[in-house]
């Protein structure tokens, strides 16, 4: 009897563990990716940010393109400049197989490279799944302050 109860408990525990292992919803995955991008900017880790972008990532209406954005982080790291990133609430909209995320971000820094980009920005980013991960393929922002 005890052995049967122990086995049943083990099976229940295993099933509960498996149910916790399922992938999180796409909206939650994109929120996490945005938070990872903010952390990559804070730590000036161009490689970590690059992992979140598609090869054809675009930023219309910006002096920066994908290569320049990553280079900016690399130079900030080499100069040991501080980068401050504060995310506002993230609004997610699912559009078929794609996701659009809107949020505000406050950028700050300490150094010669970053000050011209300080301020509060309204960001709209577009995401698609590549392999098993969500990657940003388009972003545009507007400075609000």
GROMACS .gro file of C-alpha atoms in nm:
model
  145
    1UNK     CA    1   0.000   0.000   0.000
    2UNK     CA    2   0.272   0.251   0.098
    3UNK     CA    3   0.467   0.150  -0.209
    4UNK     CA    4   0.163   0.221  -0.435
    5UNK     CA    5   0.106   0.561  -0.269
    6UNK     CA    6   0.475   0.644  -0.311
    7UNK     CA    7   0.464   0.547  -0.679
    8UNK     CA    8   0.146   0.750  -0.737
    9UNK     CA    9   0.306   1.052  -0.568
   10UNK     CA   10   0.617   1.012  -0.784
   11UNK     CA   11   0.406   0.996  -1.103
   12UNK     CA   12   0.209   1.307  -0.995
   13UNK     CA   13   0.530   1.494  -0.916
   14UNK     CA   14   0.678   1.398  -1.253
   15UNK     CA   15   0.367   1.510  -1.440
   16UNK     CA   16   0.359   1.837  -1.247
   17UNK     CA   17   0.724   1.891  -1.335
   18UNK     CA   18   0.659   1.823  -1.702
   19UNK     CA   19   0.365   2.060  -1.713
   20UNK     CA   20   0.592   2.334  -1.576
   21UNK     CA   21   0.842   2.275  -1.855
   22UNK     CA   22   0.618   2.385  -2.143
   23UNK     CA   23   0.723   2.695  -2.332
   24UNK     CA   24   0.586   3.020  -2.208
   25UNK     CA   25   0.337   3.209  -2.429
   26UNK     CA   26   0.485   3.411  -2.719
   27UNK     CA   27   0.389   3.743  -2.554
   28UNK     CA   28   0.584   3.649  -2.244
   29UNK     CA   29   0.882   3.538  -2.455
   30UNK     CA   30   0.889   3.874  -2.636
   31UNK     CA   31   0.867   4.064  -2.305
   32UNK     CA   32   1.162   3.861  -2.179
   33UNK     CA   33   1.358   3.931  -2.500
   34UNK     CA   34   1.295   4.306  -2.460
   35UNK     CA   35   1.421   4.288  -2.102
   36UNK     CA   36   1.727   4.095  -2.227
   37UNK     CA   37   1.789   4.367  -2.489
   38UNK     CA   38   1.773   4.632  -2.217
   39UNK     CA   39   2.021   4.433  -2.006
   40UNK     CA   40   2.249   4.391  -2.309
   41UNK     CA   41   2.247   4.770  -2.356
   42UNK     CA   42   2.316   4.829  -1.984
   43UNK     CA   43   2.610   4.591  -1.991
   44UNK     CA   44   2.719   4.717  -2.334
   45UNK     CA   45   2.710   4.359  -2.463
   46UNK     CA   46   2.678   4.384  -2.841
   47UNK     CA   47   2.686   4.005  -2.879
   48UNK     CA   48   2.387   3.957  -2.648
   49UNK     CA   49   2.191   4.225  -2.835
   50UNK     CA   50   2.292   4.078  -3.171
   51UNK     CA   51   2.143   3.743  -3.061
   52UNK     CA   52   1.803   3.914  -3.029
   53UNK     CA   53   1.807   4.075  -3.376
   54UNK     CA   54   1.737   3.921  -3.715
   55UNK     CA   55   1.996   3.946  -3.990
   56UNK     CA   56   1.764   4.184  -4.180
   57UNK     CA   57   1.687   4.405  -3.876
   58UNK     CA   58   1.589   4.759  -3.980
   59UNK     CA   59   1.550   5.094  -3.806
   60UNK     CA   60   1.392   5.340  -4.049
   61UNK     CA   61   1.419   5.711  -3.975
   62UNK     CA   62   1.733   5.653  -3.769
   63UNK     CA   63   2.094   5.748  -3.819
   64UNK     CA   64   2.170   5.402  -3.681
   65UNK     CA   65   2.143   5.074  -3.865
   66UNK     CA   66   2.202   4.728  -3.719
   67UNK     CA   67   2.579   4.740  -3.764
   68UNK     CA   68   2.610   5.093  -3.622
   69UNK     CA   69   2.390   5.008  -3.323
   70UNK     CA   70   2.610   4.712  -3.234
   71UNK     CA   71   2.925   4.916  -3.297
   72UNK     CA   72   2.794   5.188  -3.063
   73UNK     CA   73   2.768   4.932  -2.783
   74UNK     CA   74   3.114   4.794  -2.857
   75UNK     CA   75   3.270   5.140  -2.846
   76UNK     CA   76   3.080   5.227  -2.525
   77UNK     CA   77   3.222   4.909  -2.369
   78UNK     CA   78   3.576   4.989  -2.484
   79UNK     CA   79   3.547   5.341  -2.340
   80UNK     CA   80   3.393   5.197  -2.023
   81UNK     CA   81   3.096   5.432  -2.056
   82UNK     CA   82   2.796   5.377  -1.835
   83UNK     CA   83   2.464   5.309  -2.007
   84UNK     CA   84   2.140   5.337  -1.811
   85UNK     CA   85   1.823   5.182  -1.952
   86UNK     CA   86   1.485   5.200  -1.781
   87UNK     CA   87   1.194   5.022  -1.949
   88UNK     CA   88   0.836   5.135  -1.914
   89UNK     CA   89   0.535   4.905  -1.944
   90UNK     CA   90   0.534   4.683  -2.253
   91UNK     CA   91   0.217   4.663  -2.464
   92UNK     CA   92   0.199   4.350  -2.681
   93UNK     CA   93  -0.014   4.308  -2.994
   94UNK     CA   94  -0.020   3.976  -3.178
   95UNK     CA   95  -0.054   4.002  -3.556
   96UNK     CA   96  -0.078   3.651  -3.693
   97UNK     CA   97   0.268   3.496  -3.667
   98UNK     CA   98   0.428   3.826  -3.564
   99UNK     CA   99   0.422   4.041  -3.254
  100UNK     CA  100   0.440   4.418  -3.220
  101UNK     CA  101   0.563   4.549  -2.885
  102UNK     CA  102   0.529   4.913  -2.779
  103UNK     CA  103   0.698   5.061  -2.475
  104UNK     CA  104   0.888   5.361  -2.347
  105UNK     CA  105   1.253   5.352  -2.260
  106UNK     CA  106   1.458   5.608  -2.072
  107UNK     CA  107   1.823   5.618  -2.176
  108UNK     CA  108   2.097   5.768  -1.966
  109UNK     CA  109   2.471   5.744  -1.961
  110UNK     CA  110   2.797   5.880  -1.846
  111UNK     CA  111   3.055   5.955  -2.110
  112UNK     CA  112   3.117   6.133  -2.437
  113UNK     CA  113   2.961   5.876  -2.671
  114UNK     CA  114   2.615   5.831  -2.520
  115UNK     CA  115   2.498   6.183  -2.408
  116UNK     CA  116   2.356   6.280  -2.748
  117UNK     CA  117   2.116   5.984  -2.722
  118UNK     CA  118   1.992   6.052  -2.367
  119UNK     CA  119   1.621   6.095  -2.315
  120UNK     CA  120   1.285   5.924  -2.310
  121UNK     CA  121   1.180   5.737  -2.622
  122UNK     CA  122   0.857   5.578  -2.738
  123UNK     CA  123   0.953   5.252  -2.910
  124UNK     CA  124   0.764   5.025  -3.145
  125UNK     CA  125   0.934   4.695  -3.225
  126UNK     CA  126   0.828   4.405  -3.447
  127UNK     CA  127   0.917   4.046  -3.367
  128UNK     CA  128   0.904   3.714  -3.548
  129UNK     CA  129   1.000   3.361  -3.454
  130UNK     CA  130   1.326   3.232  -3.599
  131UNK     CA  131   1.396   2.875  -3.501
  132UNK     CA  132   1.262   2.851  -3.150
  133UNK     CA  133   1.332   3.211  -3.049
  134UNK     CA  134   1.161   3.544  -3.099
  135UNK     CA  135   1.387   3.801  -3.269
  136UNK     CA  136   1.334   4.166  -3.343
  137UNK     CA  137   1.330   4.247  -3.715
  138UNK     CA  138   1.218   4.609  -3.703
  139UNK     CA  139   1.229   4.894  -3.452
  140UNK     CA  140   1.150   5.261  -3.462
  141UNK     CA  141   1.150   5.515  -3.189
  142UNK     CA  142   1.059   5.872  -3.127
  143UNK     CA  143   1.214   6.091  -2.865
  144UNK     CA  144   0.947   6.226  -2.631
  145UNK     CA  145   1.169   6.414  -2.382
   0.00000   0.00000   0.00000
